[in-house]
Tab-separated table of C-alpha atoms in Angstrom:
chain	number	residue	atom	x	y	z
X	1	MET	CA	31.204	48.740	-30.858
X	2	CYS	CA	29.237	50.268	-27.977
X	3	ASP	CA	30.070	50.801	-24.494
X	4	GLY	CA	26.790	49.156	-23.263
X	5	CYS	CA	27.093	46.044	-25.206
X	6	ASN	CA	29.451	44.074	-22.977
X	7	LYS	CA	27.316	45.138	-19.806
X	8	SER	CA	24.211	43.969	-21.445
X	9	GLU	CA	25.498	40.709	-22.501
X	10	GLY	CA	26.793	40.281	-18.925
X	11	LEU	CA	23.653	40.981	-17.683
X	12	ALA	CA	21.954	38.506	-20.056
X	13	ILE	CA	24.301	35.617	-19.081
X	14	LYS	CA	23.740	36.591	-15.346
X	15	LEU	CA	20.080	35.980	-15.802
X	16	HIS	CA	20.353	32.883	-17.816
X	17	ALA	CA	22.709	31.492	-15.076
X	18	ARG	CA	20.072	32.400	-12.481
X	19	LYS	CA	17.403	30.799	-14.320
X	20	ILE	CA	19.419	27.652	-14.625
X	21	ILE	CA	20.010	27.531	-10.887
X	22	VAL	CA	16.329	28.259	-9.978
X	23	THR	CA	15.186	25.373	-12.386
X	24	SER	CA	17.912	22.802	-10.956
X	25	LEU	CA	16.917	23.930	-7.204
X	26	ALA	CA	13.184	23.385	-8.075
X	27	LYS	CA	13.991	19.832	-9.693
X	28	LEU	CA	16.016	18.942	-6.435
X	29	LEU	CA	13.155	20.019	-4.140
X	30	LEU	CA	10.623	18.011	-6.044
X	31	THR	CA	13.008	14.980	-5.911
X	32	ALA	CA	13.588	15.544	-2.184
X	33	VAL	CA	9.757	15.855	-1.432
X	34	SER	CA	9.121	12.528	-3.632
X	35	LEU	CA	12.161	10.537	-1.820
X	36	MET	CA	10.839	11.836	1.725
X	37	MET	CA	7.199	10.590	0.923
X	38	ALA	CA	8.533	7.302	-0.659
X	39	SER	CA	10.402	6.543	2.781
X	40	SER	CA	7.036	6.019	4.408
X	41	ALA	CA	4.983	4.870	1.462
X	42	TYR	CA	5.415	1.259	1.416
X	43	SER	CA	2.025	0.119	2.528
X	44	TRP	CA	-1.441	1.076	3.274
X	45	GLY	CA	-1.490	3.663	6.024
X	46	SER	CA	-2.243	2.437	9.611
X	47	LEU	CA	-5.945	2.864	8.947
X	48	GLY	CA	-6.114	0.603	6.064
X	49	HIS	CA	-4.095	-2.247	7.710
X	50	GLN	CA	-6.289	-1.875	11.018
X	51	VAL	CA	-9.544	-1.798	9.242
X	52	VAL	CA	-8.424	-5.056	7.160
X	53	CYS	CA	-7.637	-6.953	10.231
X	54	ASP	CA	-10.651	-5.512	12.290
X	55	ILE	CA	-12.893	-6.922	9.605
X	56	ALA	CA	-11.000	-10.433	9.767
X	57	TRP	CA	-11.426	-10.523	13.501
X	58	ARG	CA	-15.072	-9.704	13.219
X	59	ALA	CA	-15.868	-12.307	10.855
X	60	SER	CA	-13.871	-15.030	12.651
X	61	SER	CA	-15.041	-17.527	14.882
X	62	PRO	CA	-14.956	-17.110	18.705
X	63	SER	CA	-12.117	-19.655	19.005
X	64	VAL	CA	-10.088	-17.838	15.982
X	65	GLN	CA	-10.856	-14.672	17.797
X	66	ARG	CA	-9.405	-15.800	21.071
X	67	GLU	CA	-6.191	-16.778	19.263
X	68	LEU	CA	-5.885	-13.426	17.434
X	69	SER	CA	-6.345	-11.402	20.615
X	70	ALA	CA	-4.070	-13.626	22.618
X	71	ALA	CA	-1.154	-13.214	19.838
X	72	SER	CA	-1.767	-9.729	19.623
X	73	LYS	CA	-1.437	-9.127	23.293
X	74	ARG	CA	1.800	-11.252	23.512
X	75	MET	CA	3.180	-8.918	20.730
X	76	GLY	CA	2.246	-5.982	22.827
X	77	TYR	CA	-0.994	-4.807	21.247
X	78	LYS	CA	-4.254	-4.369	22.569
X	79	THR	CA	-6.153	-5.581	19.412
X	80	PHE	CA	-5.475	-7.694	16.437
X	81	ALA	CA	-6.437	-4.544	14.193
X	82	ASP	CA	-3.358	-2.469	16.046
X	83	SER	CA	-1.142	-5.506	15.737
X	84	CYS	CA	-1.326	-5.511	12.013
X	85	THR	CA	0.685	-2.355	11.791
X	86	TRP	CA	3.680	-3.964	13.446
X	87	ALA	CA	5.253	-5.122	10.170
X	88	ASP	CA	5.509	-1.234	9.214
X	89	LYS	CA	6.759	-0.195	12.689
X	90	ILE	CA	9.956	-2.660	12.455
X	91	LYS	CA	11.107	-1.176	9.094
X	92	SER	CA	13.993	0.747	10.851
X	93	GLN	CA	15.457	-2.137	12.654
X	94	PRO	CA	18.324	-3.693	10.577
X	95	ARG	CA	17.621	-7.198	11.764
X	96	TYR	CA	14.264	-6.960	9.796
X	97	ASP	CA	15.946	-5.595	6.510
X	98	SER	CA	14.924	-8.985	4.708
X	99	LEU	CA	11.393	-8.226	5.339
X	100	LYS	CA	11.361	-5.052	3.173
X	101	SER	CA	10.972	-6.270	-0.192
X	102	LEU	CA	7.817	-8.498	0.980
X	103	HIS	CA	5.487	-5.511	1.128
X	104	TYR	CA	5.285	-5.327	-2.663
X	105	MET	CA	5.780	-6.697	-5.873
X	106	ASN	CA	7.698	-5.036	-8.995
X	107	LEU	CA	6.674	-5.381	-12.740
X	108	ASP	CA	7.627	-3.940	-15.850
X	109	HIS	CA	5.553	-1.502	-17.875
X	110	ARG	CA	5.438	-4.109	-20.709
X	111	ASP	CA	3.931	-6.753	-18.548
X	112	SER	CA	0.284	-7.561	-18.452
X	113	ASP	CA	0.198	-10.532	-16.028
X	114	VAL	CA	1.900	-10.767	-12.635
X	115	ARG	CA	3.055	-14.235	-13.441
X	116	SER	CA	5.868	-12.277	-15.419
X	117	ALA	CA	7.414	-11.225	-12.083
X	118	THR	CA	10.832	-12.921	-11.209
X	119	CYS	CA	9.791	-13.331	-7.679
X	120	VAL	CA	6.451	-15.177	-8.116
X	121	SER	CA	7.708	-18.868	-7.056
X	122	ARG	CA	10.876	-18.022	-5.085
X	123	GLN	CA	11.197	-19.382	-1.668
X	124	PRO	CA	12.138	-18.064	1.040
X	125	PRO	CA	9.902	-15.174	-0.519
X	126	GLU	CA	11.227	-12.179	-2.106
X	127	CYS	CA	7.839	-10.008	-2.666
X	128	VAL	CA	4.312	-10.147	-1.259
X	129	LEU	CA	2.930	-12.722	-3.353
X	130	PRO	CA	4.653	-15.805	-2.074
X	131	ALA	CA	5.301	-14.152	1.306
X	132	ILE	CA	1.442	-14.886	2.050
X	133	GLN	CA	1.700	-18.464	1.622
X	134	TYR	CA	5.075	-18.649	3.336
X	135	TYR	CA	3.770	-17.020	6.583
X	136	LEU	CA	0.455	-18.699	6.495
X	137	GLY	CA	2.722	-21.934	6.748
X	138	GLU	CA	4.679	-20.513	9.798
X	139	VAL	CA	1.370	-19.647	11.474
X	140	LYS	CA	0.068	-23.325	11.134
X	141	ASN	CA	3.620	-24.793	11.882
X	142	THR	CA	3.196	-26.135	15.391
X	143	ALA	CA	6.936	-27.176	15.422
X	144	LEU	CA	7.807	-23.434	15.707
X	145	ASN	CA	7.963	-21.664	18.981
X	146	GLN	CA	4.922	-19.370	19.806
X	147	LYS	CA	6.828	-16.089	19.364
X	148	GLU	CA	7.932	-17.149	15.684
X	149	ARG	CA	4.176	-18.231	15.416
X	150	ASP	CA	2.957	-14.740	16.642
X	151	LYS	CA	5.293	-12.781	14.326
X	152	ALA	CA	4.109	-14.757	11.348
X	153	LEU	CA	0.468	-14.012	12.226
X	154	LEU	CA	1.238	-10.325	12.325
X	155	LEU	CA	3.029	-10.481	8.934
X	156	LEU	CA	0.556	-12.441	7.391
X	157	GLY	CA	-2.313	-9.991	8.200
X	158	HIS	CA	-0.287	-7.220	7.129
X	159	PHE	CA	0.845	-8.604	3.688
X	160	VAL	CA	-2.741	-9.714	2.916
X	161	ALA	CA	-3.530	-6.048	3.054
X	162	ASP	CA	-0.550	-4.928	0.934
X	163	ILE	CA	-1.140	-7.152	-1.776
X	164	HIS	CA	-4.773	-5.602	-2.179
X	165	GLN	CA	-3.244	-1.985	-2.209
X	166	PRO	CA	-3.182	-1.551	-6.166
X	167	LEU	CA	0.207	0.381	-6.142
X	168	HIS	CA	1.784	-2.315	-4.208
X	169	VAL	CA	1.735	-4.536	-7.293
X	170	SER	CA	3.065	-1.843	-9.828
X	171	TYR	CA	6.197	-0.743	-11.534
X	172	LYS	CA	9.629	-0.915	-10.564
X	173	ASP	CA	10.980	2.172	-12.349
X	174	ASP	CA	9.112	4.520	-10.187
X	175	ARG	CA	8.820	2.461	-7.005
X	176	GLY	CA	5.179	1.898	-6.917
X	177	GLY	CA	4.106	5.342	-7.698
X	178	THR	CA	6.489	7.053	-5.094
X	179	ARG	CA	8.292	8.899	-7.798
X	180	LYS	CA	5.354	9.865	-9.624
X	181	MET	CA	4.010	13.164	-8.364
X	182	VAL	CA	0.418	14.594	-8.677
X	183	ILE	CA	-1.422	17.499	-7.451
X	184	TYR	CA	-4.486	16.255	-5.387
X	185	GLN	CA	-6.847	18.970	-4.107
X	186	GLY	CA	-4.160	21.676	-4.525
X	187	LYS	CA	-1.414	19.512	-2.684
X	188	LEU	CA	1.556	18.193	-4.164
X	189	MET	CA	2.155	14.365	-3.362
X	190	ASN	CA	3.268	11.155	-4.810
X	191	LEU	CA	0.705	8.788	-6.263
X	192	HIS	CA	1.443	6.031	-3.817
X	193	ARG	CA	0.603	8.268	-0.749
X	194	LEU	CA	-2.620	9.368	-2.495
X	195	TRP	CA	-3.884	5.653	-2.844
X	196	ASP	CA	-2.246	4.611	0.499
X	197	THR	CA	-4.087	7.147	2.701
X	198	GLN	CA	-5.385	10.303	1.172
X	199	LEU	CA	-8.334	8.430	-0.813
X	200	LEU	CA	-9.258	6.671	2.581
X	201	TYR	CA	-9.804	9.908	4.377
X	202	CYS	CA	-11.317	12.103	1.664
X	203	GLN	CA	-14.622	10.765	2.510
X	204	GLY	CA	-16.040	10.291	6.092
X	205	ILE	CA	-18.673	7.717	7.232
X	206	ASN	CA	-22.246	9.453	7.757
X	207	GLY	CA	-20.724	12.651	8.608
X	208	LYS	CA	-18.756	11.165	11.356
X	209	ARG	CA	-14.744	11.279	11.774
X	210	LEU	CA	-13.006	8.166	10.289
X	211	THR	CA	-11.555	5.639	12.592
X	212	TRP	CA	-10.559	2.025	12.069
X	213	ARG	CA	-13.437	0.676	14.112
X	214	ARG	CA	-16.093	2.651	12.383
X	215	LEU	CA	-14.638	2.035	8.917
X	216	GLY	CA	-14.193	-1.873	9.845
X	217	ALA	CA	-17.877	-2.141	11.014
X	218	GLU	CA	-19.111	-0.234	8.024
X	219	LEU	CA	-17.246	-2.525	5.694
X	220	PHE	CA	-18.075	-5.719	7.809
X	221	ASN	CA	-21.888	-4.890	7.672
X	222	ARG	CA	-21.806	-4.352	3.765
X	223	PRO	CA	-22.928	-7.263	1.623
X	224	GLN	CA	-20.370	-9.703	1.193
X	225	PHE	CA	-18.160	-10.956	-1.583
X	226	SER	CA	-19.183	-14.277	-3.258
X	227	LEU	CA	-17.318	-17.348	-1.812
X	228	GLU	CA	-15.755	-17.823	-5.234
X	229	LYS	CA	-14.313	-14.442	-5.229
X	230	VAL	CA	-13.063	-14.752	-1.718
X	231	GLN	CA	-11.372	-17.992	-2.472
X	232	LEU	CA	-9.430	-17.000	-5.666
X	233	PRO	CA	-5.760	-18.123	-5.374
X	234	THR	CA	-3.511	-15.501	-4.130
X	235	ILE	CA	-1.981	-14.979	-7.468
X	236	GLU	CA	-5.306	-13.580	-8.746
X	237	TRP	CA	-5.257	-11.083	-5.914
X	238	ALA	CA	-1.918	-9.724	-7.236
X	239	GLN	CA	-3.406	-9.768	-10.689
X	240	GLU	CA	-6.583	-7.834	-9.505
X	241	SER	CA	-4.377	-5.064	-8.050
X	242	PHE	CA	-2.197	-4.770	-11.115
X	243	GLU	CA	-4.893	-4.363	-13.268
X	244	ILE	CA	-6.266	-1.526	-11.112
X	245	THR	CA	-2.758	0.071	-11.129
X	246	GLN	CA	-2.706	-0.075	-14.888
X	247	ALA	CA	-5.821	2.092	-15.024
X	248	ILE	CA	-4.681	4.336	-12.531
X	249	TYR	CA	-1.535	4.995	-14.666
X	250	ARG	CA	-3.518	5.397	-17.783
X	251	GLU	CA	-5.691	8.031	-16.324
X	252	VAL	CA	-2.798	9.917	-14.699
X	253	ASN	CA	-0.553	9.882	-17.944
X	254	SER	CA	-3.459	10.785	-20.084
X	255	ASN	CA	-2.952	14.462	-19.135
X	256	LYS	CA	0.622	15.180	-20.191
X	257	ASP	CA	0.343	18.889	-19.688
X	258	SER	CA	-0.617	18.931	-15.924
X	259	GLN	CA	-0.073	17.032	-12.769
X	260	SER	CA	-3.212	17.947	-11.251
X	261	LEU	CA	-5.926	15.338	-10.867
X	262	ALA	CA	-9.709	15.776	-11.740
X	263	SER	CA	-11.709	17.339	-8.990
X	264	ASP	CA	-13.897	14.081	-8.849
X	265	TYR	CA	-10.872	11.877	-8.331
X	266	CYS	CA	-11.724	10.992	-4.767
X	267	GLU	CA	-15.537	10.570	-5.542
X	268	ARG	CA	-14.801	7.980	-8.407
X	269	HIS	CA	-11.826	6.161	-6.582
X	270	HIS	CA	-12.900	6.138	-2.626
X	271	PRO	CA	-15.176	3.204	-3.521
X	272	ILE	CA	-12.267	1.244	-5.158
X	273	VAL	CA	-10.195	1.659	-2.183
X	274	LEU	CA	-13.006	0.599	0.312
X	275	SER	CA	-13.659	-2.366	-1.926
X	276	ARG	CA	-10.128	-3.727	-1.794
X	277	LEU	CA	-9.969	-3.288	2.005
X	278	GLN	CA	-13.362	-5.293	2.471
X	279	LEU	CA	-11.907	-7.799	-0.031
X	280	ALA	CA	-8.745	-8.099	1.839
X	281	GLY	CA	-10.521	-8.608	5.060
X	282	SER	CA	-12.504	-11.367	3.768
X	283	ARG	CA	-9.748	-13.158	2.397
X	284	LEU	CA	-7.704	-12.833	5.591
X	285	THR	CA	-10.690	-14.189	7.512
X	286	ALA	CA	-10.576	-17.368	5.227
X	287	LEU	CA	-6.945	-17.809	5.603
X	288	LEU	CA	-7.328	-17.796	9.545
X	289	ALA	CA	-10.502	-20.121	9.633
X	290	ASP	CA	-10.408	-23.146	11.786
X	291	ASP	CA	-9.180	-26.206	9.852
């Protein structure tokens, strides 16, 4: 036996223990970052919701515009676009806890059709798909008091936008991408946050700073979708988002050795985000139209 053997073995054990601790701390940090991002990643960022409702306001008849503006002001907002962020701002209030699950729709990785979701036809609604029809009914229900109808309008505008965000019709096991970490332009973030906000801001408008008014006007003035496309039933809106989600995951999971996204990720996916916002605005317009 040698005198230094025990010392060498002890040093090796200490180094191994330190490696385990560092690795564990790194995993905990990654989880914490993921959960912090997840806590605020339940819907399009404010910009996306404002844009959808701005498009709907611009495309509506003068009488509908007056109704939208009046309801927004009664709810404490200057514009209909701003009022469509209300559903996110009330999440911290316990009295609205029942609304939290209405921002999204969970599916399994084995599913290929949103009709597989257990919440599709349940009333009162338990996910975003039936919530749209439910609150549309409340908006038009003259037996309800004005306050309840105003709230229903703001929820309707918000949920129509949500169902067009692909990762709101996504997989339950990672909470719609909030637990799927990626590296985008050198920054670590979850996949949901990337599609909620980052892809909206990755390109400006003709070199100008992005605002909801500028983007709303830009999308409103683009060639419109066909009436057939706009009038598809809401379950098809969800299916469109789910098919985009499936493509998103196929691409992200194709590179098993790295979390880094391709340098042209924004260039390729920014148009998809804009298209979803424009389509959501057009469909919301149709729902709000005079009977």
